[in-house]
Every structure is written in C-alpha cells, then in structure tokens.
mmCIF file of C-alpha atoms in Angstrom:
data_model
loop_
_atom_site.group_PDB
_atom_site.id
_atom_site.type_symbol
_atom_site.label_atom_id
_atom_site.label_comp_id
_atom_site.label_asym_id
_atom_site.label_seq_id
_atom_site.Cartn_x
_atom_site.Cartn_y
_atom_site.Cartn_z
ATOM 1 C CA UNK A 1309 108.605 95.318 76.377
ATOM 2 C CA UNK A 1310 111.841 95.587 78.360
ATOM 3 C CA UNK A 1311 112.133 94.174 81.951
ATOM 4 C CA UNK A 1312 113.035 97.741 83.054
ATOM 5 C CA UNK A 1313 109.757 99.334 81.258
ATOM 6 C CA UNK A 1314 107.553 96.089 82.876
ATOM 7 C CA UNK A 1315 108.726 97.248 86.258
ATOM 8 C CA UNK A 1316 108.121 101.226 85.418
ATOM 9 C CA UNK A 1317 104.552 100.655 84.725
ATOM 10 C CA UNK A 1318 104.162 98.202 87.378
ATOM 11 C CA UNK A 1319 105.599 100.627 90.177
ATOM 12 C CA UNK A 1320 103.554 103.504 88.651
ATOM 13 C CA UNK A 1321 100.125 101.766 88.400
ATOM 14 C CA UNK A 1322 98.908 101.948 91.677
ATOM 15 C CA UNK A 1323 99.850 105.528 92.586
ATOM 16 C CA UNK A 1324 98.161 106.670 89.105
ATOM 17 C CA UNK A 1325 95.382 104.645 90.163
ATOM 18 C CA UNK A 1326 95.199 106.206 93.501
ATOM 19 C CA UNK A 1327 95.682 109.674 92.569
ATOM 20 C CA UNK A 1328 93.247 109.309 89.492
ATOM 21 C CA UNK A 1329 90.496 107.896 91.962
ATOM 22 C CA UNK A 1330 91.450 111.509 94.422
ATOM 23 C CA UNK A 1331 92.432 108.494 97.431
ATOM 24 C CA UNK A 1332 96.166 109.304 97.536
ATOM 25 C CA UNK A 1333 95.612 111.913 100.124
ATOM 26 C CA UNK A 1334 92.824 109.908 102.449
ATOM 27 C CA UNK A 1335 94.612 106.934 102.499
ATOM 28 C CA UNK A 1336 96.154 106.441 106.512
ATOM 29 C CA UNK A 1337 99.580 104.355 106.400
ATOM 30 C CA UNK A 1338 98.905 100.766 107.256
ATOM 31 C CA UNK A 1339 101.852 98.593 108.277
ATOM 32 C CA UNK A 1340 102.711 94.952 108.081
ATOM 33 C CA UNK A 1341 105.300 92.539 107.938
ATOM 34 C CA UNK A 1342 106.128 91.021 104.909
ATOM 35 C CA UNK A 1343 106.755 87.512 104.374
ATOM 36 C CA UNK A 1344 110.270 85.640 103.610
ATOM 37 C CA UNK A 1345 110.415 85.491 99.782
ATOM 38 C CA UNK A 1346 109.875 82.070 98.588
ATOM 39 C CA UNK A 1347 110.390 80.397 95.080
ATOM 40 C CA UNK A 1348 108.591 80.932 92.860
ATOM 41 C CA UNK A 1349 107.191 84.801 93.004
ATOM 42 C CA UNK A 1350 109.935 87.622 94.171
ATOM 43 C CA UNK A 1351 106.785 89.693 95.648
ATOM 44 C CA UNK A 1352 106.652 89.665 99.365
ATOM 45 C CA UNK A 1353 103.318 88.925 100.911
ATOM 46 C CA UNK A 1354 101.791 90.500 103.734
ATOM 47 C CA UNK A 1355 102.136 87.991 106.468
ATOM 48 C CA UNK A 1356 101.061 89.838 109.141
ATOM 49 C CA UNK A 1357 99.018 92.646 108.909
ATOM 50 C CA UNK A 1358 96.995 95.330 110.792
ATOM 51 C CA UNK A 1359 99.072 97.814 112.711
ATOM 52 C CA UNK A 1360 98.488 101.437 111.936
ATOM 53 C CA UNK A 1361 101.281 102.297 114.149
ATOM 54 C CA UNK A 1362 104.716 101.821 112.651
ATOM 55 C CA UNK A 1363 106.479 99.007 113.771
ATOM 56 C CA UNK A 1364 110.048 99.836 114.122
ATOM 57 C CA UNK A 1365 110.665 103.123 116.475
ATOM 58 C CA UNK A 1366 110.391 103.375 120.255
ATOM 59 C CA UNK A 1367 107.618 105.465 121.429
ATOM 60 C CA UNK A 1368 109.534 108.276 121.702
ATOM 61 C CA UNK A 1369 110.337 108.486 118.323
ATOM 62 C CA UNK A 1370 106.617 107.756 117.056
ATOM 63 C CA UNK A 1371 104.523 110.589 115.235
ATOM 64 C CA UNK A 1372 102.106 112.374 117.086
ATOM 65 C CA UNK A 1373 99.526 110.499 114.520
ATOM 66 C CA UNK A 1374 101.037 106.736 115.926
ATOM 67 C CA UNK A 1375 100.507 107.704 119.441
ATOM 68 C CA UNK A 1376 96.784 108.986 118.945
ATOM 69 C CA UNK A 1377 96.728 105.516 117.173
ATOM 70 C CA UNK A 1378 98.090 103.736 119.833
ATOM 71 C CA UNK A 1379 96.072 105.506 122.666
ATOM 72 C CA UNK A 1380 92.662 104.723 120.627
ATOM 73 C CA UNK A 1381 93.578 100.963 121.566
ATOM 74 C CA UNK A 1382 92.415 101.918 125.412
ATOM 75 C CA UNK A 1383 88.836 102.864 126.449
ATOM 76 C CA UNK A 1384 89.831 105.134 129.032
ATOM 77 C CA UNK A 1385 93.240 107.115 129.022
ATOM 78 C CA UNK A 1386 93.546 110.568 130.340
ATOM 79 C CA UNK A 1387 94.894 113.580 128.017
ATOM 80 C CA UNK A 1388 98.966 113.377 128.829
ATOM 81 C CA UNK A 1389 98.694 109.531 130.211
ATOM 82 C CA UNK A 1390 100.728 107.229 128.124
ATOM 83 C CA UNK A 1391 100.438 103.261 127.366
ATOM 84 C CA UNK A 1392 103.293 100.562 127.934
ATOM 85 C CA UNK A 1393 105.270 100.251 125.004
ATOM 86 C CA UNK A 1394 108.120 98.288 123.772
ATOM 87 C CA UNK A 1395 111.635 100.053 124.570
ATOM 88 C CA UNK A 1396 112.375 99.245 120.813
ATOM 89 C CA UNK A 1397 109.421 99.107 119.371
ATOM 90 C CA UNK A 1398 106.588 96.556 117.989
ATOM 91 C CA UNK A 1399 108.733 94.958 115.892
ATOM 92 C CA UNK A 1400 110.483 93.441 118.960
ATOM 93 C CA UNK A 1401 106.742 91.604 119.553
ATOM 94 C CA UNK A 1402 105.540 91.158 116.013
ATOM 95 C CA UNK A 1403 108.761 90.214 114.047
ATOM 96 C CA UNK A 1404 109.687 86.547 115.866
ATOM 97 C CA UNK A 1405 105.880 86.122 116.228
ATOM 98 C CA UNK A 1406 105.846 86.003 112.284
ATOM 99 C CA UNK A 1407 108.779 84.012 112.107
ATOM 100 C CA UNK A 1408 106.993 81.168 114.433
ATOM 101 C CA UNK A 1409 104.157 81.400 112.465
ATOM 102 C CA UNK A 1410 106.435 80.692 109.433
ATOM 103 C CA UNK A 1411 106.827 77.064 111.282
ATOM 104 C CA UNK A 1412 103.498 76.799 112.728
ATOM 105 C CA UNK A 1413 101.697 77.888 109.511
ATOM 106 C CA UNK A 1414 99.100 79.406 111.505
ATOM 107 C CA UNK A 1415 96.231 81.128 110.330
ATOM 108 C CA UNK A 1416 93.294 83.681 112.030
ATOM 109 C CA UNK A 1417 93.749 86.040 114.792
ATOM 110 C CA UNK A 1418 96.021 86.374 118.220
ATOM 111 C CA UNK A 1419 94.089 88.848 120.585
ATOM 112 C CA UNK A 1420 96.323 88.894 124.080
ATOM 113 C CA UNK A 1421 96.664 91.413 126.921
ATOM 114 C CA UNK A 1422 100.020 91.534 128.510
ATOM 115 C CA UNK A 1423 99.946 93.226 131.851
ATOM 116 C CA UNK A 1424 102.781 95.629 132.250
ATOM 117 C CA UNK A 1425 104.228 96.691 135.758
ATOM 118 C CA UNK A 1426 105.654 100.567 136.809
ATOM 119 C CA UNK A 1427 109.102 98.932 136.202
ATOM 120 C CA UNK A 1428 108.118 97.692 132.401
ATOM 121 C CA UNK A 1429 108.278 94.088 133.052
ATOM 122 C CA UNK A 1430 105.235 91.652 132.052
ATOM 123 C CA UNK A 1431 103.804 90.311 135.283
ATOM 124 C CA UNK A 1432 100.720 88.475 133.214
ATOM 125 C CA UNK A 1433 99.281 87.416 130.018
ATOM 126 C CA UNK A 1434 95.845 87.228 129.548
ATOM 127 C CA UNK A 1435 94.583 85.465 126.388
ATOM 128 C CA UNK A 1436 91.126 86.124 123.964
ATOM 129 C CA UNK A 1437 91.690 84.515 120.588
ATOM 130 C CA UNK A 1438 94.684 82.543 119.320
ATOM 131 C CA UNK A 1439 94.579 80.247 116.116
ATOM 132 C CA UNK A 1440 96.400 77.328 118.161
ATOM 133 C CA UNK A 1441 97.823 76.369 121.695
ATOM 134 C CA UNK A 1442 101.571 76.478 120.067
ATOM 135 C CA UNK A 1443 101.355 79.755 118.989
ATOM 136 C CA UNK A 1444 99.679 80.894 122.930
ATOM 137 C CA UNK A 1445 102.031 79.392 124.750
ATOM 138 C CA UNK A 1446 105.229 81.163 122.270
ATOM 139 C CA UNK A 1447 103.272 84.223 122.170
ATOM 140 C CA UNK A 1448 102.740 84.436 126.088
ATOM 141 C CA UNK A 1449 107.190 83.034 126.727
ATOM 142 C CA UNK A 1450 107.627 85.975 124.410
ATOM 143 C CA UNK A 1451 105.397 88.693 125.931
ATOM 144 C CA UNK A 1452 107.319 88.092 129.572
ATOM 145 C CA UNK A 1453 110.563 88.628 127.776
ATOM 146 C CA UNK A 1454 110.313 92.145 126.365
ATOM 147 C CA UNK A 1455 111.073 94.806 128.163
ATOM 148 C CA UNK A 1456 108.601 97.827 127.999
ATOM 149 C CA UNK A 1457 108.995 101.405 128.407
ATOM 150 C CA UNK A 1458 106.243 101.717 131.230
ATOM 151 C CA UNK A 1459 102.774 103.176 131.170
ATOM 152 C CA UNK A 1460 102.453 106.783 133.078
ATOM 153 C CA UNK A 1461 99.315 107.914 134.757
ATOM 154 C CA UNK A 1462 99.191 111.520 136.056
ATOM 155 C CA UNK A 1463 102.828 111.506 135.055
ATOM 156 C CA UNK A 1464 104.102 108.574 137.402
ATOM 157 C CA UNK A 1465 105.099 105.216 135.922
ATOM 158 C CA UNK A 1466 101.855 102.934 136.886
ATOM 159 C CA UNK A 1467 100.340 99.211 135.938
ATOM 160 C CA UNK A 1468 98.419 98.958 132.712
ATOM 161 C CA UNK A 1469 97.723 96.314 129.875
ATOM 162 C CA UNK A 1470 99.173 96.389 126.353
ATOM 163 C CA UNK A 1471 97.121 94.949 123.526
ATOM 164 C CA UNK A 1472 98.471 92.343 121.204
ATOM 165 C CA UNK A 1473 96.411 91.891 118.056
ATOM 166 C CA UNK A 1474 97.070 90.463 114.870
ATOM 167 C CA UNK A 1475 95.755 88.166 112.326
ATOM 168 C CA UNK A 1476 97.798 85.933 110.783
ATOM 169 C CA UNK A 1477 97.014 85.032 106.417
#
C-alpha cells in the first residue's frame, strides 16, 4: 500500500467512524494546543487541552456559541453583561503557558482567577490548583501582563474575575 493511500484511509477513518456511529453532528468543537513535534512520531499530541472556546480570535470575533461557552464559566452574569477577555484572544494566555510547561514537564491541572479591572489590567491573581510552584509563580507574572478587553456590567466597563483552567498531559 502506497504512502499516499496509508494517509487516505487514515484521514478518512475517523469521520467514517463518526458518521457511521450518527456522532458527527452531536459532537461540540473542543480545542487544544498541540504539542511541538518531536522525533520519533510526526503526530502532534494534545498538550493542553480543554477549551471549548476557540483559542485564537478576540471576543469580538467569537461565535455566538464561544461566548455562551465562555459566559457558562460564571455563576451569575446578567443577559447582555460580558466577561474580561483577552484583547487577542486565549491563545495570548494558553500558548507560552504550554511552552513553559514544555521545560517544566508539568503534569495535572492549573485552576487560577485573575482579577480584571474597568481599564483591563490584572490587579490580582488568586490561585486553586497548580501542578507546581514554578509553573504558579510563571502563570501568575504572565496573567498581570496581558492586557484584557474589560468586563461590562449593565453596559459600563466594571471589575470581574477571568477563569484560567487547564490540565496539563
């Protein structure tokens, strides 16, 4: 079997698996950040993984989907409020936090809460789970230096946390 044939079937698989199971519709997109390619395999592993909302637009560019998504992470917002949010999106957060793990060789989960003023600064970070003091203390340096489009509450820029989960494999 030709290289070209190998990859055919190997491309096709899942989505005739999927759509032979009836899951191609129900499945929700789940996104991630894939790992640096390393010797020895050319497939890139999930390295970090978990976010339903993708990674790489600002919030004004996000699907009406992403932002239900992303206002299901807070107990109580109001219909038209909006959460912080990264001016260019989570990448800007989750993309050098992979690439410390990558030195830190981390694994388990980061749960932080980085409180987010009416200007979009970070005035604190408040920390639940993190899989070692290294990775807190880059996490929290790194959280202080984005710069977030801020929160509005009854249409007026206003205080409010922004969640920071993800495990690490």
């Amino acid at each position: 079997m030709s290289h070209n044939s190998r990859h055919a079937i190997f491309t096709l698989l899942p989505m005739l698996l999927a759509s032979s199971l009836g899951l191609a519709q129900d499945v929700k997109p789940q996104y991630s950040i894939k790992d640096e390619v390393r010797t020895g395999s050319n497939i890139r592993r999930d390295q970090v993984t978990g976010s339903k909302v993708a990674m790489n637009l600002p919030f004004e560019k996000l699907s009406a989907a992403d932002r239900a998504q992303l206002n299901s992470s807070y107990e109580h917002i109001a219909e038209g409020d909006e959460p912080p949010f990264p001016l260019n999106g989570l990448q800007m957060i989750y993309e050098p936090l992979r690439e410390a793990n990558n030195k830190l060789y981390d694994r388990g989960q980061l749960s932080m809460f980085a409180t987010v003023d009416a200007e979009g600064a970070v005035k604190e970070v408040k920390l639940l789970h993190s899989p070692s003091p290294e990775m807190t203390r880059f996490a929290a340096n790194l959280l202080y230096l984005i710069r977030f489009k801020p929160a509005k509450c009854g249409g007026q820029a206003c205080v409010m946390d922004f969640p920071v989960r993800l495990l690490f494999e």
